[in-house]
PDB file of C-alpha atoms in Angstrom:
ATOM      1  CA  UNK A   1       0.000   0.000   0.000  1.00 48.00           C
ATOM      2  CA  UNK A   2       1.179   3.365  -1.022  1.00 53.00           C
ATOM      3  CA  UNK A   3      -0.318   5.986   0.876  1.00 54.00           C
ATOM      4  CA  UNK A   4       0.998   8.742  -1.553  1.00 66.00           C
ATOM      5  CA  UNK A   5      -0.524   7.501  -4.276  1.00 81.00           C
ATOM      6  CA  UNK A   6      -3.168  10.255  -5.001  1.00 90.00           C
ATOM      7  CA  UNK A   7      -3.717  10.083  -8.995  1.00 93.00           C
ATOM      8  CA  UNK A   8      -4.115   6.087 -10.374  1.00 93.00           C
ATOM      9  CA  UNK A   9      -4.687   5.348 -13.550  1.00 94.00           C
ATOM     10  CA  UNK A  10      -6.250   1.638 -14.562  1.00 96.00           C
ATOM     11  CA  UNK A  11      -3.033   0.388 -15.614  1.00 95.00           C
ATOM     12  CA  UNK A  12      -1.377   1.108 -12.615  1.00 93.00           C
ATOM     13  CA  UNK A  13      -2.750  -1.436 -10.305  1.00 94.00           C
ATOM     14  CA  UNK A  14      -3.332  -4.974 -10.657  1.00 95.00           C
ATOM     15  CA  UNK A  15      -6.808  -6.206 -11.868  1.00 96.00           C
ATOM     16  CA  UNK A  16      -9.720  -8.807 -10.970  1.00 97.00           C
ATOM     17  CA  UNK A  17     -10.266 -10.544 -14.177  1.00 97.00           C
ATOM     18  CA  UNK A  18     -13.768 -12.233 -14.869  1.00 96.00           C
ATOM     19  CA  UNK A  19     -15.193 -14.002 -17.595  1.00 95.00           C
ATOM     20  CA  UNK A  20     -17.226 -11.029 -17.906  1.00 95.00           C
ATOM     21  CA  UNK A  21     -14.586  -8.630 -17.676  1.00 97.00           C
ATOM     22  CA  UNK A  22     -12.396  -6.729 -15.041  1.00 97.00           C
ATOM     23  CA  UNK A  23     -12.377  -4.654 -12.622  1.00 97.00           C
ATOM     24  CA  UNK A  24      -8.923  -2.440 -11.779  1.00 97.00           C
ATOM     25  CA  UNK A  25      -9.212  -0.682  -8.032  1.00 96.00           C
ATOM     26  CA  UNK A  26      -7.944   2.953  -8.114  1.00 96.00           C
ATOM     27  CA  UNK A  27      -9.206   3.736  -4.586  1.00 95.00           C
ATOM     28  CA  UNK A  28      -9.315   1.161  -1.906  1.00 94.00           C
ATOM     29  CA  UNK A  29      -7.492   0.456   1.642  1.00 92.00           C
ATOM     30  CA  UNK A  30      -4.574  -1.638  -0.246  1.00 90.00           C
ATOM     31  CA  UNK A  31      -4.144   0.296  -2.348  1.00 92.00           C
ATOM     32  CA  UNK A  32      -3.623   3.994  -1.241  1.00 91.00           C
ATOM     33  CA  UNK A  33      -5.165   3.859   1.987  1.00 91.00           C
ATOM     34  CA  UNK A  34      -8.397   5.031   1.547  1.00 92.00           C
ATOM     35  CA  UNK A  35     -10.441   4.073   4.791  1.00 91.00           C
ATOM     36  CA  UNK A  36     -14.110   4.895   3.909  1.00 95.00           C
ATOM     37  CA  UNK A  37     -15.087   3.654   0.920  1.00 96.00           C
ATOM     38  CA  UNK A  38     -13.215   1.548  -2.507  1.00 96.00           C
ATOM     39  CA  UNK A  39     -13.455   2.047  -5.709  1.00 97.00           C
ATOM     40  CA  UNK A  40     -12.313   1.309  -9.643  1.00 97.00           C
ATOM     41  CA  UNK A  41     -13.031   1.167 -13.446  1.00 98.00           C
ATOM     42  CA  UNK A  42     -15.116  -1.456 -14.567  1.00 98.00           C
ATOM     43  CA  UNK A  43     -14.737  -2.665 -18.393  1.00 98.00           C
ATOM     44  CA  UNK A  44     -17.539  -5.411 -19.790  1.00 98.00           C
ATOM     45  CA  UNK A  45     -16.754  -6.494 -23.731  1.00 98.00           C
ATOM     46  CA  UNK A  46     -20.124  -5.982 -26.013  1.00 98.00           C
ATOM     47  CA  UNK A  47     -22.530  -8.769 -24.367  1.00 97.00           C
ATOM     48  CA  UNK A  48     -21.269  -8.920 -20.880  1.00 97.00           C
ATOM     49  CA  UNK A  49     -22.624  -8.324 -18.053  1.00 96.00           C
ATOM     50  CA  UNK A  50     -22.330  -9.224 -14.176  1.00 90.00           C
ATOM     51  CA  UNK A  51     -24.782 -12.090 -12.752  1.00 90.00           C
ATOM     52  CA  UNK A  52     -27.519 -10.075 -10.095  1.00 93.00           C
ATOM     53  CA  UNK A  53     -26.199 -10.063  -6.930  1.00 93.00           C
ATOM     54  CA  UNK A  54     -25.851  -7.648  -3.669  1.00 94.00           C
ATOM     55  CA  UNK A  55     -23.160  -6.606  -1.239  1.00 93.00           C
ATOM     56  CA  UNK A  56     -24.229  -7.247   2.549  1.00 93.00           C
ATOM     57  CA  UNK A  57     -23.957  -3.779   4.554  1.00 94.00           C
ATOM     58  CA  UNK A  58     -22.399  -1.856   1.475  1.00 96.00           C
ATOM     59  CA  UNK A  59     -23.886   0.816  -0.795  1.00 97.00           C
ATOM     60  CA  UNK A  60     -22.762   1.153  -4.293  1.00 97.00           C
ATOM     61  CA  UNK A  61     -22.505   4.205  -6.691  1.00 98.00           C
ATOM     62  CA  UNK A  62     -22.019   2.986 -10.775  1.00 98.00           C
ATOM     63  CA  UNK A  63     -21.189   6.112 -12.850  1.00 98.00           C
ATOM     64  CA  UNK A  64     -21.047   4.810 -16.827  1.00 98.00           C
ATOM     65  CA  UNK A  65     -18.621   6.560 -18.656  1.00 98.00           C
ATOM     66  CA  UNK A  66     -19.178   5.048 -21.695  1.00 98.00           C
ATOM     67  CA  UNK A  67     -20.944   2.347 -23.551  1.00 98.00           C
ATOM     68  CA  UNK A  68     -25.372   1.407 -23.287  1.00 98.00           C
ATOM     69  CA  UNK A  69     -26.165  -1.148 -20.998  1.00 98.00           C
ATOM     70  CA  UNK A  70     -29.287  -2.260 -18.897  1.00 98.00           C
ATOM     71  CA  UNK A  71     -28.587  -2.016 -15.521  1.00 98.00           C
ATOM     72  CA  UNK A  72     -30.750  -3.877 -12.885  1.00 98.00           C
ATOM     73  CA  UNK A  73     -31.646  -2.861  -9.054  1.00 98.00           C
ATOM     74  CA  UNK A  74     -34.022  -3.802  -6.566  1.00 98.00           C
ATOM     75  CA  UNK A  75     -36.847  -1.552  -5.323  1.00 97.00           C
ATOM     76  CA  UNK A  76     -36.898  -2.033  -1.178  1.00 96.00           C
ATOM     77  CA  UNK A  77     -39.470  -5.063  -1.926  1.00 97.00           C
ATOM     78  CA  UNK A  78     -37.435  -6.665  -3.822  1.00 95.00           C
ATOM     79  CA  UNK A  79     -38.692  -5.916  -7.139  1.00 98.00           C
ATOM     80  CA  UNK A  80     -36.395  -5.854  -9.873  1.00 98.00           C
ATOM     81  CA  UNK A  81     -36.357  -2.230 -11.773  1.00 98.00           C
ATOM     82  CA  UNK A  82     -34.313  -2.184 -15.281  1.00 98.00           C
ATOM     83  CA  UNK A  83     -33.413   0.768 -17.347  1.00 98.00           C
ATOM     84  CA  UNK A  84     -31.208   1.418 -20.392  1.00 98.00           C
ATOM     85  CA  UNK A  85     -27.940   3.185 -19.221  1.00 98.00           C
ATOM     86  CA  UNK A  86     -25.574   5.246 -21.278  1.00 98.00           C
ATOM     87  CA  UNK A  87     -22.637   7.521 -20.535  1.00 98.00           C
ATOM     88  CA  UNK A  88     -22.963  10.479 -17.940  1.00 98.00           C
ATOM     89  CA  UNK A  89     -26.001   8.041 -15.781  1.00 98.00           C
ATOM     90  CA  UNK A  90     -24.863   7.719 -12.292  1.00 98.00           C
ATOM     91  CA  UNK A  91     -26.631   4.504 -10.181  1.00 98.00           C
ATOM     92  CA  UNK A  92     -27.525   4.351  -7.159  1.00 98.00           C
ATOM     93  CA  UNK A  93     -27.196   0.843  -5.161  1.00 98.00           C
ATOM     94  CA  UNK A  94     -28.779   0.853  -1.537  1.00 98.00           C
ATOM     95  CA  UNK A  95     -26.998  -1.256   1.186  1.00 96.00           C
ATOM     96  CA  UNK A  96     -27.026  -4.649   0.476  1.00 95.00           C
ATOM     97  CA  UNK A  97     -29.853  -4.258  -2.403  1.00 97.00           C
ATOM     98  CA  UNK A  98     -29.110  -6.858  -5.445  1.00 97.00           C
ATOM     99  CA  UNK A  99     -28.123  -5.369  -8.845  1.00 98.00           C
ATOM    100  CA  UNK A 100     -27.414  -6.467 -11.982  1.00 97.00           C
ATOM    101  CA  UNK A 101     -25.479  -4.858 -15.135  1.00 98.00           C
ATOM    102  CA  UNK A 102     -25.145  -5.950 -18.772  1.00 98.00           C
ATOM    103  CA  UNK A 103     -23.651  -4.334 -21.481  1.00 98.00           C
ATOM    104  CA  UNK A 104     -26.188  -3.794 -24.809  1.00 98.00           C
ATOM    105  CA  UNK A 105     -24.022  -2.133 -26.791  1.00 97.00           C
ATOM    106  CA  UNK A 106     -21.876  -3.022 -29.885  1.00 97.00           C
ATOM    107  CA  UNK A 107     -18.592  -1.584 -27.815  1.00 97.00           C
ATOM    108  CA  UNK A 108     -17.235  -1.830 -24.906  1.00 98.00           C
ATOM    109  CA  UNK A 109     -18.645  -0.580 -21.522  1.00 98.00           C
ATOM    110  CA  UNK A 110     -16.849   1.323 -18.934  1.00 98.00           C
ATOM    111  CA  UNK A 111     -18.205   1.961 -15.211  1.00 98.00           C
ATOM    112  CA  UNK A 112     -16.429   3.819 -12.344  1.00 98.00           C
ATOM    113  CA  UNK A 113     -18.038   1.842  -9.242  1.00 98.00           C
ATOM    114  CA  UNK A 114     -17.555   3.650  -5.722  1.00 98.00           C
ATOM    115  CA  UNK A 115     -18.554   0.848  -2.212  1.00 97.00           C
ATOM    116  CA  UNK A 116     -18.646   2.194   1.232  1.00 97.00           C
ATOM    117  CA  UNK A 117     -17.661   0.995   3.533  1.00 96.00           C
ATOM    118  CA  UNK A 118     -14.480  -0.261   1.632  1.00 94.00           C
ATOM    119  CA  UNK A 119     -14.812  -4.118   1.079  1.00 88.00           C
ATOM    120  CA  UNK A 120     -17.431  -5.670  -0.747  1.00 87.00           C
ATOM    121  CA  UNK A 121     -14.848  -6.077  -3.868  1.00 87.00           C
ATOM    122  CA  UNK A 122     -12.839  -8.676  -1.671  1.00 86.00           C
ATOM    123  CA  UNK A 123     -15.468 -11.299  -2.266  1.00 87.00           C
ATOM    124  CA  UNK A 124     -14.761 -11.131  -5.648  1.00 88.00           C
ATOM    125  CA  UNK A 125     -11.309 -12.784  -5.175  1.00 91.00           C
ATOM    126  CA  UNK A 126     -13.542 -16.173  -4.402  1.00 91.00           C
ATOM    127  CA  UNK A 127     -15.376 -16.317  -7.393  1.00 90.00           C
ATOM    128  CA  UNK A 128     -14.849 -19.423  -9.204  1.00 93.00           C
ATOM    129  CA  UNK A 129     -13.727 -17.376 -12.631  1.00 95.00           C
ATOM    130  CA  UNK A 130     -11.448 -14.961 -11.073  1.00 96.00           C
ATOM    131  CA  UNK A 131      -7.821 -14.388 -12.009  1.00 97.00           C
ATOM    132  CA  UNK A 132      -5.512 -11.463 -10.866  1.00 96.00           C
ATOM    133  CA  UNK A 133      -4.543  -9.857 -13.880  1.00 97.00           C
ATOM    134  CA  UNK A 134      -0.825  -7.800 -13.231  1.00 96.00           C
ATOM    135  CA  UNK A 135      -0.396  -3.697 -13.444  1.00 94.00           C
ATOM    136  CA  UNK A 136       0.237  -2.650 -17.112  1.00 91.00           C
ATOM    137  CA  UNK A 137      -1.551  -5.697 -19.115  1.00 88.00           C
TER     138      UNK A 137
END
């Protein structure tokens, strides 16, 4: 952990690798010491998408920057709400609510993702398809 490091891009950390794409943490505790709240780029290829899910205790901001997707959250009864994303549409996640995202588009979608507290992204590391992908590739 480098608690200097104030400007990140992507390619300077390490990434998760998925099957459905990646996701490279800028801002988290490991990385430059942020204590609140974690956060990175996501990038899902043209018909990928991440499987519904939630993330106990957490809330969740997804900001597209670019791409069209249909992104997926749960009203507070558990009632799934979809809409068409594109860039500029911020997200909101509420603690531990499930969500889904999926990438429509013919190119590739990219999503700046912000959890607090910091954390939720550790589960990741146990999904069955996960690889650590090294800084620079």
């Amino acid at each position: 952990m480098a608690k200097d490091k104030y400007f990140l891009y992507p390619k300077d950390v390490a990434s998760f690798g998925f099957d459905w794409g990646r996701l490279a943490l800028t801002v988290a505790p490991e990385v430059n010491g942020a204590e609140r709240f974690s956060g990175g780029v996501v990038d899902l290829p043209s018909g990928e998408g991440h499987a519904r899910h939630n993330h106990p205790g957490a809330e969740e901001i997804i900001f597209v920057i670019s791409g069209e997707g249909e992104q997926m959250v749960e009203d507070e009864n558990g009632n799934p709400v979809t809409e068409k994303v594109g860039p500029g549409c911020t997200i909101y996640v509420p603690e531990s609510r499930f969500h889904s995202t999926k990438n429509t588009g013919s190119g590739p979608m990219q999503l700046f993702v912000v959890y607090s507290p910091a954390g939720p992204e550790r589960a990741l590391r146990d999904l069955p398809d996960f690889r650590l992908i090294p800084a620079g590739t």
